[in-house]
PDB file of C-alpha atoms in Angstrom:
ATOM      1  CA  MET R   1      63.191  44.515  77.302  1.00 47.00           C
ATOM      2  CA  GLN R   2      65.555  47.301  78.153  1.00 53.00           C
ATOM      3  CA  ASN R   3      64.244  50.885  78.472  1.00 80.00           C
ATOM      4  CA  ASN R   4      64.163  52.563  74.959  1.00 86.00           C
ATOM      5  CA  LYS R   5      65.424  55.811  76.480  1.00 91.00           C
ATOM      6  CA  LEU R   6      68.414  53.980  78.004  1.00 93.00           C
ATOM      7  CA  LEU R   7      69.134  52.471  74.632  1.00 94.00           C
ATOM      8  CA  ALA R   8      68.979  55.870  73.037  1.00 94.00           C
ATOM      9  CA  HIS R   9      71.268  57.310  75.707  1.00 95.00           C
ATOM     10  CA  LEU R  10      73.880  54.582  75.136  1.00 96.00           C
ATOM     11  CA  GLU R  11      73.780  55.143  71.417  1.00 96.00           C
ATOM     12  CA  THR R  12      75.141  58.747  72.027  1.00 95.00           C
ATOM     13  CA  PHE R  13      78.453  57.234  73.008  1.00 96.00           C
ATOM     14  CA  LEU R  14      79.043  55.698  69.533  1.00 96.00           C
ATOM     15  CA  THR R  15      79.169  57.351  66.136  1.00 96.00           C
ATOM     16  CA  PRO R  16      76.036  57.342  63.892  1.00 96.00           C
ATOM     17  CA  ARG R  17      78.054  55.220  61.429  1.00 97.00           C
ATOM     18  CA  ARG R  18      78.631  52.523  64.065  1.00 96.00           C
ATOM     19  CA  ILE R  19      74.992  52.531  65.184  1.00 96.00           C
ATOM     20  CA  ALA R  20      73.910  52.154  61.533  1.00 97.00           C
ATOM     21  CA  LEU R  21      76.315  49.192  61.214  1.00 97.00           C
ATOM     22  CA  PHE R  22      74.757  47.572  64.283  1.00 97.00           C
ATOM     23  CA  ASP R  23      71.316  48.019  62.839  1.00 97.00           C
ATOM     24  CA  LYS R  24      72.358  46.585  59.512  1.00 97.00           C
ATOM     25  CA  VAL R  25      73.986  43.474  61.006  1.00 97.00           C
ATOM     26  CA  ILE R  26      71.236  42.813  63.545  1.00 98.00           C
ATOM     27  CA  ALA R  27      68.662  42.920  60.719  1.00 98.00           C
ATOM     28  CA  GLN R  28      70.473  39.919  59.188  1.00 98.00           C
ATOM     29  CA  ARG R  29      70.731  37.891  62.370  1.00 98.00           C
ATOM     30  CA  THR R  30      68.677  34.683  62.786  1.00 98.00           C
ATOM     31  CA  ASN R  31      67.765  32.075  65.435  1.00 98.00           C
ATOM     32  CA  HIS R  32      65.927  29.971  62.796  1.00 98.00           C
ATOM     33  CA  PHE R  33      69.124  28.017  62.606  1.00 98.00           C
ATOM     34  CA  THR R  34      71.640  27.341  65.316  1.00 98.00           C
ATOM     35  CA  VAL R  35      74.866  25.445  65.488  1.00 97.00           C
ATOM     36  CA  ALA R  36      76.223  22.921  68.059  1.00 95.00           C
ATOM     37  CA  THR R  37      79.753  21.463  68.249  1.00 91.00           C
ATOM     38  CA  GLN R  38      80.591  18.288  70.266  1.00 87.00           C
ATOM     39  CA  ASP R  39      83.981  17.885  71.906  1.00 76.00           C
ATOM     40  CA  VAL R  40      85.945  19.419  69.117  1.00 73.00           C
ATOM     41  CA  TYR R  41      89.512  18.752  70.159  1.00 64.00           C
ATOM     42  CA  GLN R  42      91.228  21.459  68.015  1.00 69.00           C
ATOM     43  CA  LEU R  43      90.493  24.873  69.569  1.00 69.00           C
ATOM     44  CA  HIS R  44      91.057  26.660  66.367  1.00 76.00           C
ATOM     45  CA  ASN R  45      88.250  24.608  64.748  1.00 80.00           C
ATOM     46  CA  THR R  46      85.724  25.584  67.374  1.00 82.00           C
ATOM     47  CA  SER R  47      86.809  29.233  66.955  1.00 84.00           C
ATOM     48  CA  ALA R  48      86.568  28.971  63.208  1.00 87.00           C
ATOM     49  CA  VAL R  49      83.009  27.586  63.477  1.00 90.00           C
ATOM     50  CA  ILE R  50      82.166  30.560  65.704  1.00 91.00           C
ATOM     51  CA  ARG R  51      83.585  32.840  63.075  1.00 91.00           C
ATOM     52  CA  SER R  52      81.500  31.235  60.376  1.00 94.00           C
ATOM     53  CA  CYS R  53      78.373  31.623  62.577  1.00 96.00           C
ATOM     54  CA  GLU R  54      79.030  35.307  62.941  1.00 95.00           C
ATOM     55  CA  VAL R  55      79.728  35.784  59.131  1.00 96.00           C
ATOM     56  CA  PHE R  56      76.530  34.102  58.077  1.00 97.00           C
ATOM     57  CA  GLY R  57      74.285  35.642  60.720  1.00 97.00           C
ATOM     58  CA  ILE R  58      73.797  32.689  63.139  1.00 97.00           C
ATOM     59  CA  GLN R  59      73.346  34.335  66.547  1.00 97.00           C
ATOM     60  CA  ASN R  60      73.712  31.287  68.866  1.00 97.00           C
ATOM     61  CA  ILE R  61      76.216  28.437  68.896  1.00 95.00           C
ATOM     62  CA  HIS R  62      76.159  25.597  71.498  1.00 94.00           C
ATOM     63  CA  VAL R  63      79.462  24.120  72.590  1.00 90.00           C
ATOM     64  CA  ILE R  64      79.389  20.694  74.154  1.00 89.00           C
ATOM     65  CA  GLU R  65      82.432  20.097  76.405  1.00 83.00           C
ATOM     66  CA  GLU R  66      81.982  16.524  77.800  1.00 78.00           C
ATOM     67  CA  ARG R  67      85.598  15.528  77.851  1.00 71.00           C
ATOM     68  CA  LYS R  68      87.204  18.666  79.161  1.00 59.00           C
ATOM     69  CA  PRO R  69      86.416  22.414  79.352  1.00 61.00           C
ATOM     70  CA  LYS R  70      87.953  24.448  76.687  1.00 59.00           C
ATOM     71  CA  ARG R  71      88.625  28.169  76.105  1.00 58.00           C
ATOM     72  CA  ILE R  72      87.651  29.968  72.942  1.00 61.00           C
ATOM     73  CA  ASP R  73      90.701  30.774  70.925  1.00 57.00           C
ATOM     74  CA  ARG R  74      90.379  34.576  70.552  1.00 54.00           C
ATOM     75  CA  GLU R  75      93.045  34.924  67.922  1.00 53.00           C
ATOM     76  CA  ILE R  76      91.425  32.377  65.544  1.00 54.00           C
ATOM     77  CA  ALA R  77      87.887  33.613  66.292  1.00 55.00           C
ATOM     78  CA  MET R  78      89.076  37.088  65.223  1.00 58.00           C
ATOM     79  CA  GLY R  79      86.676  38.712  67.769  1.00 70.00           C
ATOM     80  CA  ALA R  80      83.649  36.961  66.434  1.00 73.00           C
ATOM     81  CA  GLN R  81      82.770  35.529  69.976  1.00 79.00           C
ATOM     82  CA  LYS R  82      81.950  39.153  70.867  1.00 87.00           C
ATOM     83  CA  TRP R  83      79.145  39.254  68.499  1.00 94.00           C
ATOM     84  CA  VAL R  84      77.499  35.737  68.980  1.00 94.00           C
ATOM     85  CA  ASP R  85      76.172  34.078  71.922  1.00 94.00           C
ATOM     86  CA  VAL R  86      78.232  31.030  73.038  1.00 90.00           C
ATOM     87  CA  ASN R  87      76.263  28.596  75.100  1.00 92.00           C
ATOM     88  CA  ARG R  88      78.208  25.834  76.906  1.00 88.00           C
ATOM     89  CA  TYR R  89      77.064  22.414  78.093  1.00 91.00           C
ATOM     90  CA  ALA R  90      78.719  19.678  80.145  1.00 89.00           C
ATOM     91  CA  THR R  91      76.873  16.853  78.385  1.00 92.00           C
ATOM     92  CA  SER R  92      75.245  16.216  75.021  1.00 93.00           C
ATOM     93  CA  LYS R  93      72.012  15.268  76.768  1.00 94.00           C
ATOM     94  CA  ASP R  94      71.768  18.633  78.299  1.00 95.00           C
ATOM     95  CA  CYS R  95      72.343  20.379  74.974  1.00 96.00           C
ATOM     96  CA  ILE R  96      69.813  18.279  73.090  1.00 97.00           C
ATOM     97  CA  LYS R  97      67.200  18.743  75.825  1.00 97.00           C
ATOM     98  CA  GLU R  98      67.628  22.528  75.737  1.00 97.00           C
ATOM     99  CA  LEU R  99      67.501  22.789  72.014  1.00 98.00           C
ATOM    100  CA  LYS R 100      64.414  20.579  71.691  1.00 97.00           C
ATOM    101  CA  SER R 101      62.656  22.553  74.397  1.00 97.00           C
ATOM    102  CA  LYS R 102      63.142  25.643  72.232  1.00 97.00           C
ATOM    103  CA  GLY R 103      61.514  23.957  69.277  1.00 97.00           C
ATOM    104  CA  TYR R 104      64.656  22.910  67.250  1.00 98.00           C
ATOM    105  CA  GLN R 105      64.900  19.734  65.243  1.00 98.00           C
ATOM    106  CA  ILE R 106      68.187  17.966  65.833  1.00 98.00           C
ATOM    107  CA  VAL R 107      70.215  17.783  62.515  1.00 97.00           C
ATOM    108  CA  ALA R 108      73.425  15.622  62.530  1.00 96.00           C
ATOM    109  CA  THR R 109      76.179  16.194  60.052  1.00 94.00           C
ATOM    110  CA  THR R 110      77.731  12.976  58.831  1.00 88.00           C
ATOM    111  CA  PRO R 111      79.213  11.714  55.564  1.00 81.00           C
ATOM    112  CA  TYR R 112      77.977   8.146  56.486  1.00 78.00           C
ATOM    113  CA  GLY R 113      74.739   6.180  56.456  1.00 74.00           C
ATOM    114  CA  GLU R 114      71.503   7.525  55.075  1.00 81.00           C
ATOM    115  CA  SER R 115      71.934  11.198  55.048  1.00 88.00           C
ATOM    116  CA  THR R 116      70.214  13.791  52.982  1.00 92.00           C
ATOM    117  CA  GLU R 117      72.452  15.713  50.603  1.00 94.00           C
ATOM    118  CA  LEU R 118      72.831  19.317  51.604  1.00 95.00           C
ATOM    119  CA  LYS R 119      71.031  20.596  48.368  1.00 95.00           C
ATOM    120  CA  ASP R 120      67.948  18.578  49.345  1.00 96.00           C
ATOM    121  CA  PHE R 121      67.805  19.743  53.000  1.00 96.00           C
ATOM    122  CA  SER R 122      64.529  21.333  53.901  1.00 96.00           C
ATOM    123  CA  ILE R 123      65.031  24.766  55.660  1.00 97.00           C
ATOM    124  CA  GLU R 124      61.348  25.050  56.833  1.00 97.00           C
ATOM    125  CA  LYS R 125      61.891  23.847  60.434  1.00 97.00           C
ATOM    126  CA  PRO R 126      64.004  25.639  63.039  1.00 98.00           C
ATOM    127  CA  SER R 127      67.117  23.404  63.116  1.00 98.00           C
ATOM    128  CA  ALA R 128      70.143  22.855  65.301  1.00 98.00           C
ATOM    129  CA  ILE R 129      72.994  21.714  63.080  1.00 98.00           C
ATOM    130  CA  PHE R 130      75.390  19.475  65.048  1.00 96.00           C
ATOM    131  CA  PHE R 131      79.139  19.028  64.095  1.00 93.00           C
ATOM    132  CA  GLY R 132      81.381  16.362  65.710  1.00 87.00           C
ATOM    133  CA  THR R 133      84.960  15.743  66.328  1.00 76.00           C
ATOM    134  CA  GLU R 134      87.659  15.967  63.674  1.00 68.00           C
ATOM    135  CA  LYS R 135      88.497  12.189  63.948  1.00 71.00           C
ATOM    136  CA  ASP R 136      85.390  10.345  65.007  1.00 75.00           C
ATOM    137  CA  GLY R 137      82.466  12.633  64.078  1.00 83.00           C
ATOM    138  CA  LEU R 138      79.323  12.848  66.223  1.00 89.00           C
ATOM    139  CA  SER R 139      78.726  10.451  68.979  1.00 87.00           C
ATOM    140  CA  GLU R 140      76.241   7.665  68.678  1.00 90.00           C
ATOM    141  CA  GLU R 141      74.037   9.399  71.315  1.00 92.00           C
ATOM    142  CA  ILE R 142      73.594  12.376  69.037  1.00 93.00           C
ATOM    143  CA  LEU R 143      73.185  10.267  65.923  1.00 92.00           C
ATOM    144  CA  ASP R 144      70.463   8.260  67.548  1.00 93.00           C
ATOM    145  CA  GLN R 145      68.575  11.300  68.691  1.00 94.00           C
ATOM    146  CA  ALA R 146      68.932  13.217  65.463  1.00 95.00           C
ATOM    147  CA  ASP R 147      65.676  14.043  63.670  1.00 95.00           C
ATOM    148  CA  SER R 148      67.642  14.073  60.376  1.00 95.00           C
ATOM    149  CA  ARG R 149      71.065  13.777  58.888  1.00 95.00           C
ATOM    150  CA  ILE R 150      72.746  15.858  56.183  1.00 95.00           C
ATOM    151  CA  GLN R 151      75.968  15.460  54.284  1.00 91.00           C
ATOM    152  CA  ILE R 152      78.144  17.343  51.809  1.00 90.00           C
ATOM    153  CA  PRO R 153      78.517  15.274  48.652  1.00 88.00           C
ATOM    154  CA  MET R 154      82.256  14.471  48.085  1.00 84.00           C
ATOM    155  CA  PHE R 155      83.820  12.789  45.098  1.00 85.00           C
ATOM    156  CA  GLY R 156      87.459  12.169  46.082  1.00 86.00           C
ATOM    157  CA  PHE R 157      89.341   9.609  48.023  1.00 79.00           C
ATOM    158  CA  THR R 158      89.089  11.653  51.198  1.00 77.00           C
ATOM    159  CA  GLU R 159      85.889  10.756  53.198  1.00 72.00           C
ATOM    160  CA  SER R 160      85.422  13.888  55.312  1.00 76.00           C
ATOM    161  CA  LEU R 161      86.183  17.640  55.470  1.00 83.00           C
ATOM    162  CA  ASN R 162      87.654  19.560  58.381  1.00 85.00           C
ATOM    163  CA  ILE R 163      84.784  20.605  60.732  1.00 86.00           C
ATOM    164  CA  SER R 164      85.424  24.388  60.143  1.00 88.00           C
ATOM    165  CA  VAL R 165      85.167  23.858  56.352  1.00 92.00           C
ATOM    166  CA  SER R 166      82.053  21.763  56.601  1.00 93.00           C
ATOM    167  CA  ALA R 167      80.407  24.352  58.828  1.00 94.00           C
ATOM    168  CA  ALA R 168      81.209  27.134  56.469  1.00 96.00           C
ATOM    169  CA  ILE R 169      79.807  25.227  53.440  1.00 96.00           C
ATOM    170  CA  ILE R 170      76.677  24.207  55.218  1.00 97.00           C
ATOM    171  CA  LEU R 171      75.965  27.563  56.776  1.00 97.00           C
ATOM    172  CA  GLN R 172      76.473  29.510  53.608  1.00 98.00           C
ATOM    173  CA  HIS R 173      74.115  27.235  51.737  1.00 97.00           C
ATOM    174  CA  ILE R 174      71.319  27.111  54.310  1.00 98.00           C
ATOM    175  CA  THR R 175      71.359  30.814  55.092  1.00 98.00           C
ATOM    176  CA  SER R 176      71.280  31.726  51.551  1.00 97.00           C
ATOM    177  CA  GLU R 177      68.279  29.482  50.986  1.00 97.00           C
ATOM    178  CA  LEU R 178      66.679  30.859  54.107  1.00 98.00           C
ATOM    179  CA  LYS R 179      67.011  34.508  53.122  1.00 96.00           C
ATOM    180  CA  SER R 180      65.626  33.802  49.645  1.00 97.00           C
ATOM    181  CA  SER R 181      62.578  32.099  51.130  1.00 97.00           C
ATOM    182  CA  GLU R 182      59.275  33.468  52.529  1.00 97.00           C
ATOM    183  CA  ILE R 183      60.080  32.052  56.043  1.00 97.00           C
ATOM    184  CA  SER R 184      60.041  34.573  58.855  1.00 97.00           C
ATOM    185  CA  TRP R 185      63.605  34.046  59.850  1.00 98.00           C
ATOM    186  CA  GLU R 186      64.479  37.414  61.465  1.00 98.00           C
ATOM    187  CA  LEU R 187      64.835  38.200  65.172  1.00 97.00           C
ATOM    188  CA  SER R 188      61.762  39.627  66.934  1.00 96.00           C
ATOM    189  CA  GLU R 189      61.860  43.284  67.786  1.00 95.00           C
ATOM    190  CA  ASP R 190      62.496  42.537  71.369  1.00 94.00           C
ATOM    191  CA  GLU R 191      65.407  40.170  70.506  1.00 95.00           C
ATOM    192  CA  LYS R 192      66.918  42.865  68.229  1.00 96.00           C
ATOM    193  CA  GLU R 193      66.662  45.527  70.928  1.00 95.00           C
ATOM    194  CA  THR R 194      68.233  43.125  73.583  1.00 95.00           C
ATOM    195  CA  LEU R 195      70.979  42.272  71.245  1.00 96.00           C
ATOM    196  CA  LYS R 196      71.680  45.826  70.477  1.00 96.00           C
ATOM    197  CA  TYR R 197      71.814  46.643  74.159  1.00 95.00           C
ATOM    198  CA  GLU R 198      74.348  43.979  74.805  1.00 94.00           C
ATOM    199  CA  TRP R 199      76.537  45.059  71.897  1.00 96.00           C
ATOM    200  CA  LEU R 200      76.457  48.662  73.128  1.00 96.00           C
ATOM    201  CA  LYS R 201      77.495  47.548  76.629  1.00 94.00           C
ATOM    202  CA  LYS R 202      80.460  45.665  75.170  1.00 92.00           C
ATOM    203  CA  CYS R 203      81.649  48.601  72.965  1.00 92.00           C
ATOM    204  CA  ILE R 204      81.276  51.464  75.403  1.00 94.00           C
ATOM    205  CA  LYS R 205      84.048  51.998  77.994  1.00 93.00           C
ATOM    206  CA  ASN R 206      82.696  51.926  81.538  1.00 94.00           C
ATOM    207  CA  SER R 207      79.221  51.085  80.215  1.00 94.00           C
ATOM    208  CA  ASP R 208      78.162  49.627  83.651  1.00 94.00           C
ATOM    209  CA  SER R 209      78.946  52.941  85.368  1.00 96.00           C
ATOM    210  CA  ILE R 210      77.184  54.857  82.672  1.00 95.00           C
ATOM    211  CA  ILE R 211      74.075  52.683  82.951  1.00 94.00           C
ATOM    212  CA  SER R 212      74.112  52.887  86.819  1.00 94.00           C
ATOM    213  CA  GLN R 213      74.363  56.677  86.627  1.00 94.00           C
ATOM    214  CA  TYR R 214      71.524  56.891  84.089  1.00 93.00           C
ATOM    215  CA  ASN R 215      69.235  54.692  86.308  1.00 91.00           C
ATOM    216  CA  SER R 216      69.914  56.699  89.382  1.00 92.00           C
ATOM    217  CA  GLU R 217      69.129  59.893  87.460  1.00 91.00           C
ATOM    218  CA  ASN R 218      65.966  58.388  85.871  1.00 87.00           C
ATOM    219  CA  PRO R 219      64.313  56.167  88.439  1.00 79.00           C
TER     220      PRO R 219
END
C-alpha cells in the first residue's frame, strides 16, 4: 500500500471538500459484484454500462473484445471511466478464467431459457454479471460456463431490452439489496487507500513530478 504520508501530502493539493467527496464515494464502492460485457458493438452502450457501474458503486468492469478492439466513448461515459477500473480481454475464456480465479460466480443475463427472475437472485456470493451483444446476447461459451442465469421479467411484445438499460436495472436492484444486507461488501482499507491514491494522481496536475519530488525528499 502507498505511504500514508505521501497520501496525506497529495491531499494538500485538493480542497477539503473534494477530499471529503472522495472518501464518501469510496465508502460506497464494492467489488462484491463486478460486470463484464462481451463484444458490444455499439460503443455508446459499453460506455453507458461503465457509467451505470460508476453510478451504482461497481468499481471494476471487464470488457471482452474478441471481434475487434474498441475505444471507450468518452462523451457517452461522461468521464465515468476515470473513476472505475476497466479491464480488457481478448477472449471470453481469459475473462472467465480471471474472474473465477478471484472467486466470482459467473452470472449470465438472458431473457431465454431457465433463468432466475431478478427479484429472486441471491446476492450472497461474489458475482460477475455478464451482458452480451445487442442483437445476439451472450455467446454459447459464456452461457455454458455460467453458474447461474438471471432475467428481467418483461410483459410486452419486445423480447429484450437494450444492454445499457438492462445493466442499469440489474445494478440498481442488486446493489440496493446488497447495501441493505449484512454482507461485508465494502472495499478493504488497503483497497480504499489504493483507490484514493489513484484518484488523487488523476486529479492533480503534474502528479508524477510531485510524487517523484516527494520521494526524493523523503527516502
